[in-house]
């Protein structure tokens, strides 16, 4: 087969796909819901590779046939260049799909937004970022829960924790799309609190973690936890639970604190907070154990400081700039309304190229 695709890589995928197909056809597998879910998830992850491989084989067969016919009848020669281009494009796509992948690409995420320097303006910007991610998730049919939020006097977010879950299409995993969002986001605009019309610069931070499917996948010793309950709070007295149902879990060895007040019962809030804690502990453990993972997440927030930013949102010029890849566009209003695909595509392309270069 023409092109640069490594035969051994695709052979391994073909064998794995065939094996998974047999497993999923076995009724016994479905007696174990967790095993069936993992097999189904991996099978779906391989689907775009298999589809591209099938198209490539068909295009290669067509090209071989066109070349044979052209040797006897020159009228067929015109088809050869188009088929050659098609084969090269499909081969490039397949090579890209076979590049080393982040094992969490199909995972759901926990995303935290925190205000930083800039007081109320930073909190308002943090709420703008949270809304941006909610709108982006809605565009993709994902489910969003606001697990916890601390609201500022002007209605911004001092901090907010969101759970974002996919609709089940692992080819468009939430982590795969949003994993580059961790870091300091800087905004340049005239704050609502500014009476002189001067442009100010402030910042908010985003932390993002892949969420494990099961809490049991991460070992958590109950004796390492301090669990506090308190009364849920809300805006304007609406939707406020009048019982002590909100839960705050402190992981004593690491100092990680997770709160959840979105659910109606203390038991539900505790279970949800444990999921968030598991996600944060998993991310911390991977960073500590895997140097590559640590390097890959070095853009996550360390201090929400204006100078340590991954992206700038310039309102006067309607411009967004991602400083890691030099991406710029003048559609800031659309981006803040959830139109993030062009930016995330560019970040994903840069990441894949880096992974291929590292092979």
PDB file of C-alpha atoms in Angstrom, residues 106-313:
ATOM      1  CA  UNK A 106     -12.311   9.717  25.531  1.00  0.00           C
ATOM      2  CA  UNK A 107     -12.866  10.777  29.150  1.00  0.00           C
ATOM      3  CA  UNK A 108     -15.284  13.255  30.626  1.00  0.00           C
ATOM      4  CA  UNK A 109     -13.834  16.153  32.613  1.00  0.00           C
ATOM      5  CA  UNK A 110     -14.044  18.216  35.751  1.00  0.00           C
ATOM      6  CA  UNK A 111     -13.302  21.859  34.992  1.00  0.00           C
ATOM      7  CA  UNK A 112     -12.638  24.550  37.589  1.00  0.00           C
ATOM      8  CA  UNK A 113     -12.627  28.285  36.933  1.00  0.00           C
ATOM      9  CA  UNK A 114     -11.036  30.575  39.533  1.00  0.00           C
ATOM     10  CA  UNK A 115     -10.854  34.341  39.671  1.00  0.00           C
ATOM     11  CA  UNK A 116      -7.442  35.887  40.267  1.00  0.00           C
ATOM     12  CA  UNK A 117      -5.946  39.359  40.159  1.00  0.00           C
ATOM     13  CA  UNK A 118      -8.495  42.022  39.338  1.00  0.00           C
ATOM     14  CA  UNK A 119     -11.124  41.639  42.056  1.00  0.00           C
ATOM     15  CA  UNK A 120     -14.709  41.888  40.789  1.00  0.00           C
ATOM     16  CA  UNK A 121     -13.574  42.226  37.182  1.00  0.00           C
ATOM     17  CA  UNK A 122     -11.663  38.947  37.451  1.00  0.00           C
ATOM     18  CA  UNK A 123     -14.731  37.236  38.945  1.00  0.00           C
ATOM     19  CA  UNK A 124     -16.908  38.554  36.104  1.00  0.00           C
ATOM     20  CA  UNK A 125     -14.372  37.280  33.565  1.00  0.00           C
ATOM     21  CA  UNK A 126     -14.299  33.897  35.319  1.00  0.00           C
ATOM     22  CA  UNK A 127     -18.084  33.719  34.868  1.00  0.00           C
ATOM     23  CA  UNK A 128     -17.620  34.639  31.171  1.00  0.00           C
ATOM     24  CA  UNK A 129     -15.200  31.717  30.794  1.00  0.00           C
ATOM     25  CA  UNK A 130     -17.566  29.331  32.569  1.00  0.00           C
ATOM     26  CA  UNK A 131     -20.405  30.428  30.263  1.00  0.00           C
ATOM     27  CA  UNK A 132     -18.110  29.962  27.239  1.00  0.00           C
ATOM     28  CA  UNK A 133     -17.470  26.324  28.204  1.00  0.00           C
ATOM     29  CA  UNK A 134     -21.155  25.725  28.939  1.00  0.00           C
ATOM     30  CA  UNK A 135     -22.125  27.133  25.522  1.00  0.00           C
ATOM     31  CA  UNK A 136     -19.424  25.050  23.811  1.00  0.00           C
ATOM     32  CA  UNK A 137     -20.672  21.932  25.582  1.00  0.00           C
ATOM     33  CA  UNK A 138     -24.243  22.701  24.526  1.00  0.00           C
ATOM     34  CA  UNK A 139     -23.129  23.002  20.907  1.00  0.00           C
ATOM     35  CA  UNK A 140     -21.725  19.468  21.137  1.00  0.00           C
ATOM     36  CA  UNK A 141     -24.680  17.996  22.962  1.00  0.00           C
ATOM     37  CA  UNK A 142     -22.644  17.413  26.116  1.00  0.00           C
ATOM     38  CA  UNK A 143     -24.144  17.527  29.603  1.00  0.00           C
ATOM     39  CA  UNK A 144     -22.943  20.153  32.069  1.00  0.00           C
ATOM     40  CA  UNK A 145     -23.446  20.281  35.826  1.00  0.00           C
ATOM     41  CA  UNK A 146     -22.310  23.193  37.973  1.00  0.00           C
ATOM     42  CA  UNK A 147     -21.204  21.236  41.025  1.00  0.00           C
ATOM     43  CA  UNK A 148     -20.225  24.208  43.144  1.00  0.00           C
ATOM     44  CA  UNK A 149     -19.841  27.964  42.755  1.00  0.00           C
ATOM     45  CA  UNK A 150     -18.953  30.956  44.891  1.00  0.00           C
ATOM     46  CA  UNK A 151     -20.642  34.073  43.505  1.00  0.00           C
ATOM     47  CA  UNK A 152     -19.163  37.578  43.835  1.00  0.00           C
ATOM     48  CA  UNK A 153     -21.118  40.694  44.748  1.00  0.00           C
ATOM     49  CA  UNK A 154     -21.628  41.613  41.083  1.00  0.00           C
ATOM     50  CA  UNK A 155     -22.673  38.112  40.045  1.00  0.00           C
ATOM     51  CA  UNK A 156     -19.313  36.829  38.814  1.00  0.00           C
ATOM     52  CA  UNK A 157     -17.634  33.610  39.929  1.00  0.00           C
ATOM     53  CA  UNK A 158     -14.937  33.691  42.554  1.00  0.00           C
ATOM     54  CA  UNK A 159     -14.693  30.004  41.705  1.00  0.00           C
ATOM     55  CA  UNK A 160     -16.865  27.421  40.002  1.00  0.00           C
ATOM     56  CA  UNK A 161     -16.589  23.676  39.422  1.00  0.00           C
ATOM     57  CA  UNK A 162     -18.211  22.155  36.334  1.00  0.00           C
ATOM     58  CA  UNK A 163     -18.688  18.542  35.333  1.00  0.00           C
ATOM     59  CA  UNK A 164     -18.817  18.112  31.548  1.00  0.00           C
ATOM     60  CA  UNK A 165     -19.864  14.747  30.136  1.00  0.00           C
ATOM     61  CA  UNK A 166     -20.067  13.638  26.520  1.00  0.00           C
ATOM     62  CA  UNK A 167     -23.095  12.204  24.780  1.00  0.00           C
ATOM     63  CA  UNK A 168     -21.251   8.900  24.451  1.00  0.00           C
ATOM     64  CA  UNK A 169     -19.400   9.616  21.190  1.00  0.00           C
ATOM     65  CA  UNK A 170     -15.836   8.912  22.316  1.00  0.00           C
ATOM     66  CA  UNK A 171     -14.483  10.040  18.959  1.00  0.00           C
ATOM     67  CA  UNK A 172     -15.268  13.525  20.176  1.00  0.00           C
ATOM     68  CA  UNK A 173     -14.199  13.044  23.798  1.00  0.00           C
ATOM     69  CA  UNK A 174     -14.524  15.963  26.174  1.00  0.00           C
ATOM     70  CA  UNK A 175     -10.942  15.679  27.450  1.00  0.00           C
ATOM     71  CA  UNK A 176      -9.610  15.438  23.893  1.00  0.00           C
ATOM     72  CA  UNK A 177     -11.209  18.780  23.080  1.00  0.00           C
ATOM     73  CA  UNK A 178     -10.824  20.723  26.325  1.00  0.00           C
ATOM     74  CA  UNK A 179      -7.551  19.445  27.803  1.00  0.00           C
ATOM     75  CA  UNK A 180      -5.625  22.447  26.467  1.00  0.00           C
ATOM     76  CA  UNK A 181      -7.791  24.920  28.403  1.00  0.00           C
ATOM     77  CA  UNK A 182      -5.884  24.564  31.675  1.00  0.00           C
ATOM     78  CA  UNK A 183      -3.887  27.686  32.455  1.00  0.00           C
ATOM     79  CA  UNK A 184      -4.146  31.388  33.076  1.00  0.00           C
ATOM     80  CA  UNK A 185      -6.550  33.312  30.838  1.00  0.00           C
ATOM     81  CA  UNK A 186      -5.963  37.070  30.608  1.00  0.00           C
ATOM     82  CA  UNK A 187      -8.590  39.665  29.706  1.00  0.00           C
ATOM     83  CA  UNK A 188      -8.135  43.234  28.492  1.00  0.00           C
ATOM     84  CA  UNK A 189     -11.285  45.376  28.600  1.00  0.00           C
ATOM     85  CA  UNK A 190     -13.031  48.267  30.327  1.00  0.00           C
ATOM     86  CA  UNK A 191     -14.498  46.822  33.547  1.00  0.00           C
ATOM     87  CA  UNK A 192     -18.053  47.650  34.560  1.00  0.00           C
ATOM     88  CA  UNK A 193     -16.549  49.167  37.717  1.00  0.00           C
ATOM     89  CA  UNK A 194     -14.337  51.567  35.700  1.00  0.00           C
ATOM     90  CA  UNK A 195     -15.794  55.085  35.565  1.00  0.00           C
ATOM     91  CA  UNK A 196     -13.067  56.636  33.383  1.00  0.00           C
ATOM     92  CA  UNK A 197     -13.378  54.225  30.466  1.00  0.00           C
ATOM     93  CA  UNK A 198      -9.839  52.882  30.886  1.00  0.00           C
ATOM     94  CA  UNK A 199      -8.874  49.398  29.701  1.00  0.00           C
ATOM     95  CA  UNK A 200      -7.764  47.129  32.543  1.00  0.00           C
ATOM     96  CA  UNK A 201      -5.979  43.795  32.487  1.00  0.00           C
ATOM     97  CA  UNK A 202      -7.027  40.998  34.816  1.00  0.00           C
ATOM     98  CA  UNK A 203      -6.874  37.227  34.847  1.00  0.00           C
ATOM     99  CA  UNK A 204      -8.752  34.064  35.742  1.00  0.00           C
ATOM    100  CA  UNK A 205      -7.468  30.516  35.958  1.00  0.00           C
ATOM    101  CA  UNK A 206      -8.785  27.253  34.553  1.00  0.00           C
ATOM    102  CA  UNK A 207      -7.944  23.817  35.955  1.00  0.00           C
ATOM    103  CA  UNK A 208      -9.150  20.720  34.136  1.00  0.00           C
ATOM    104  CA  UNK A 209      -8.950  17.021  34.960  1.00  0.00           C
ATOM    105  CA  UNK A 210     -10.072  13.839  33.190  1.00  0.00           C
ATOM    106  CA  UNK A 211     -12.816  12.236  35.266  1.00  0.00           C
ATOM    107  CA  UNK A 212     -12.429   8.491  35.920  1.00  0.00           C
ATOM    108  CA  UNK A 213     -15.460   6.379  35.032  1.00  0.00           C
ATOM    109  CA  UNK A 214     -15.502   4.813  38.463  1.00  0.00           C
ATOM    110  CA  UNK A 215     -14.323   6.274  41.770  1.00  0.00           C
ATOM    111  CA  UNK A 216     -13.013   2.799  42.585  1.00  0.00           C
ATOM    112  CA  UNK A 217     -10.360   3.229  39.885  1.00  0.00           C
ATOM    113  CA  UNK A 218      -8.553   5.621  42.250  1.00  0.00           C
ATOM    114  CA  UNK A 219      -7.574   4.326  45.683  1.00  0.00           C
ATOM    115  CA  UNK A 220      -8.850   6.697  48.393  1.00  0.00           C
ATOM    116  CA  UNK A 221      -8.397   5.845  52.075  1.00  0.00           C
ATOM    117  CA  UNK A 222     -11.438   7.023  54.011  1.00  0.00           C
ATOM    118  CA  UNK A 223      -9.199   7.783  57.007  1.00  0.00           C
ATOM    119  CA  UNK A 224      -7.435  10.415  54.863  1.00  0.00           C
ATOM    120  CA  UNK A 225     -10.661  12.392  54.483  1.00  0.00           C
ATOM    121  CA  UNK A 226     -12.297  15.103  56.533  1.00  0.00           C
ATOM    122  CA  UNK A 227     -15.937  15.516  55.538  1.00  0.00           C
ATOM    123  CA  UNK A 228     -17.879  18.625  56.527  1.00  0.00           C
ATOM    124  CA  UNK A 229     -21.517  19.356  55.781  1.00  0.00           C
ATOM    125  CA  UNK A 230     -23.116  22.777  55.622  1.00  0.00           C
ATOM    126  CA  UNK A 231     -26.163  24.551  54.258  1.00  0.00           C
ATOM    127  CA  UNK A 232     -26.260  25.080  50.499  1.00  0.00           C
ATOM    128  CA  UNK A 233     -26.263  28.643  49.255  1.00  0.00           C
ATOM    129  CA  UNK A 234     -27.813  30.171  46.160  1.00  0.00           C
ATOM    130  CA  UNK A 235     -28.558  33.507  44.506  1.00  0.00           C
ATOM    131  CA  UNK A 236     -31.597  35.508  45.590  1.00  0.00           C
ATOM    132  CA  UNK A 237     -32.849  32.830  47.935  1.00  0.00           C
ATOM    133  CA  UNK A 238     -34.131  30.717  45.046  1.00  0.00           C
ATOM    134  CA  UNK A 239     -33.414  27.024  44.844  1.00  0.00           C
ATOM    135  CA  UNK A 240     -31.631  27.045  48.181  1.00  0.00           C
ATOM    136  CA  UNK A 241     -31.729  23.791  50.077  1.00  0.00           C
ATOM    137  CA  UNK A 242     -32.637  24.582  53.692  1.00  0.00           C
ATOM    138  CA  UNK A 243     -30.967  21.438  55.058  1.00  0.00           C
ATOM    139  CA  UNK A 244     -27.273  20.827  55.654  1.00  0.00           C
ATOM    140  CA  UNK A 245     -26.846  18.988  52.356  1.00  0.00           C
ATOM    141  CA  UNK A 246     -23.737  20.657  50.908  1.00  0.00           C
ATOM    142  CA  UNK A 247     -20.549  18.632  51.352  1.00  0.00           C
ATOM    143  CA  UNK A 248     -16.919  19.673  51.642  1.00  0.00           C
ATOM    144  CA  UNK A 249     -14.284  16.915  51.458  1.00  0.00           C
ATOM    145  CA  UNK A 250     -10.672  17.622  52.443  1.00  0.00           C
ATOM    146  CA  UNK A 251      -8.016  15.088  51.417  1.00  0.00           C
ATOM    147  CA  UNK A 252      -5.629  15.501  54.337  1.00  0.00           C
ATOM    148  CA  UNK A 253      -2.410  14.105  52.748  1.00  0.00           C
ATOM    149  CA  UNK A 254      -2.580  16.483  49.765  1.00  0.00           C
ATOM    150  CA  UNK A 255      -4.691  19.346  51.111  1.00  0.00           C
ATOM    151  CA  UNK A 256      -7.062  19.062  48.127  1.00  0.00           C
ATOM    152  CA  UNK A 257     -10.501  20.454  48.988  1.00  0.00           C
ATOM    153  CA  UNK A 258     -13.615  19.608  46.979  1.00  0.00           C
ATOM    154  CA  UNK A 259     -17.121  20.934  47.589  1.00  0.00           C
ATOM    155  CA  UNK A 260     -20.453  20.052  46.026  1.00  0.00           C
ATOM    156  CA  UNK A 261     -23.874  21.571  46.705  1.00  0.00           C
ATOM    157  CA  UNK A 262     -25.645  20.999  43.405  1.00  0.00           C
ATOM    158  CA  UNK A 263     -27.452  17.782  44.313  1.00  0.00           C
ATOM    159  CA  UNK A 264     -30.575  17.628  46.460  1.00  0.00           C
ATOM    160  CA  UNK A 265     -29.290  15.307  49.172  1.00  0.00           C
ATOM    161  CA  UNK A 266     -26.184  15.131  51.297  1.00  0.00           C
ATOM    162  CA  UNK A 267     -25.570  11.573  50.077  1.00  0.00           C
ATOM    163  CA  UNK A 268     -25.693  12.636  46.421  1.00  0.00           C
ATOM    164  CA  UNK A 269     -23.405  15.600  47.062  1.00  0.00           C
ATOM    165  CA  UNK A 270     -20.913  13.388  48.861  1.00  0.00           C
ATOM    166  CA  UNK A 271     -20.888  10.870  45.995  1.00  0.00           C
ATOM    167  CA  UNK A 272     -20.378  13.635  43.428  1.00  0.00           C
ATOM    168  CA  UNK A 273     -17.650  15.286  45.492  1.00  0.00           C
ATOM    169  CA  UNK A 274     -15.868  11.926  45.734  1.00  0.00           C
ATOM    170  CA  UNK A 275     -15.891  11.679  41.929  1.00  0.00           C
ATOM    171  CA  UNK A 276     -14.309  15.120  41.647  1.00  0.00           C
ATOM    172  CA  UNK A 277     -11.735  14.241  44.298  1.00  0.00           C
ATOM    173  CA  UNK A 278     -10.902  11.018  42.441  1.00  0.00           C
ATOM    174  CA  UNK A 279     -10.358  13.005  39.239  1.00  0.00           C
ATOM    175  CA  UNK A 280      -8.030  15.462  40.980  1.00  0.00           C
ATOM    176  CA  UNK A 281      -6.066  12.717  42.750  1.00  0.00           C
ATOM    177  CA  UNK A 282      -5.732  10.759  39.505  1.00  0.00           C
ATOM    178  CA  UNK A 283      -4.361  13.818  37.709  1.00  0.00           C
ATOM    179  CA  UNK A 284      -1.957  14.550  40.566  1.00  0.00           C
ATOM    180  CA  UNK A 285      -0.739  10.939  40.668  1.00  0.00           C
ATOM    181  CA  UNK A 286      -0.131  10.858  36.916  1.00  0.00           C
ATOM    182  CA  UNK A 287       1.792  14.108  37.032  1.00  0.00           C
ATOM    183  CA  UNK A 288       3.970  12.780  39.831  1.00  0.00           C
ATOM    184  CA  UNK A 289       4.560   9.370  38.226  1.00  0.00           C
ATOM    185  CA  UNK A 290       4.865  10.267  34.567  1.00  0.00           C
ATOM    186  CA  UNK A 291       7.300  12.967  33.468  1.00  0.00           C
ATOM    187  CA  UNK A 292       5.681  13.204  30.039  1.00  0.00           C
ATOM    188  CA  UNK A 293       2.236  13.738  31.547  1.00  0.00           C
ATOM    189  CA  UNK A 294       3.681  16.385  33.816  1.00  0.00           C
ATOM    190  CA  UNK A 295       5.280  18.183  30.887  1.00  0.00           C
ATOM    191  CA  UNK A 296       2.058  17.945  28.944  1.00  0.00           C
ATOM    192  CA  UNK A 297       0.154  19.681  31.733  1.00  0.00           C
ATOM    193  CA  UNK A 298       2.735  22.295  32.627  1.00  0.00           C
ATOM    194  CA  UNK A 299       0.410  24.997  31.308  1.00  0.00           C
ATOM    195  CA  UNK A 300      -2.093  24.352  34.083  1.00  0.00           C
ATOM    196  CA  UNK A 301      -2.573  27.139  36.582  1.00  0.00           C
ATOM    197  CA  UNK A 302       0.174  27.607  39.121  1.00  0.00           C
ATOM    198  CA  UNK A 303      -0.640  31.130  40.185  1.00  0.00           C
ATOM    199  CA  UNK A 304      -3.395  33.164  38.632  1.00  0.00           C
ATOM    200  CA  UNK A 305      -1.004  35.903  37.631  1.00  0.00           C
ATOM    201  CA  UNK A 306      -1.407  38.101  34.570  1.00  0.00           C
ATOM    202  CA  UNK A 307       2.132  37.447  33.353  1.00  0.00           C
ATOM    203  CA  UNK A 308       1.760  33.663  33.307  1.00  0.00           C
ATOM    204  CA  UNK A 309      -0.942  33.348  30.690  1.00  0.00           C
ATOM    205  CA  UNK A 310      -1.815  30.914  27.931  1.00  0.00           C
ATOM    206  CA  UNK A 311      -4.384  33.120  26.224  1.00  0.00           C
ATOM    207  CA  UNK A 312      -5.452  36.756  26.000  1.00  0.00           C
ATOM    208  CA  UNK A 313      -8.979  38.015  25.333  1.00  0.00           C
TER     209      UNK A 313
END
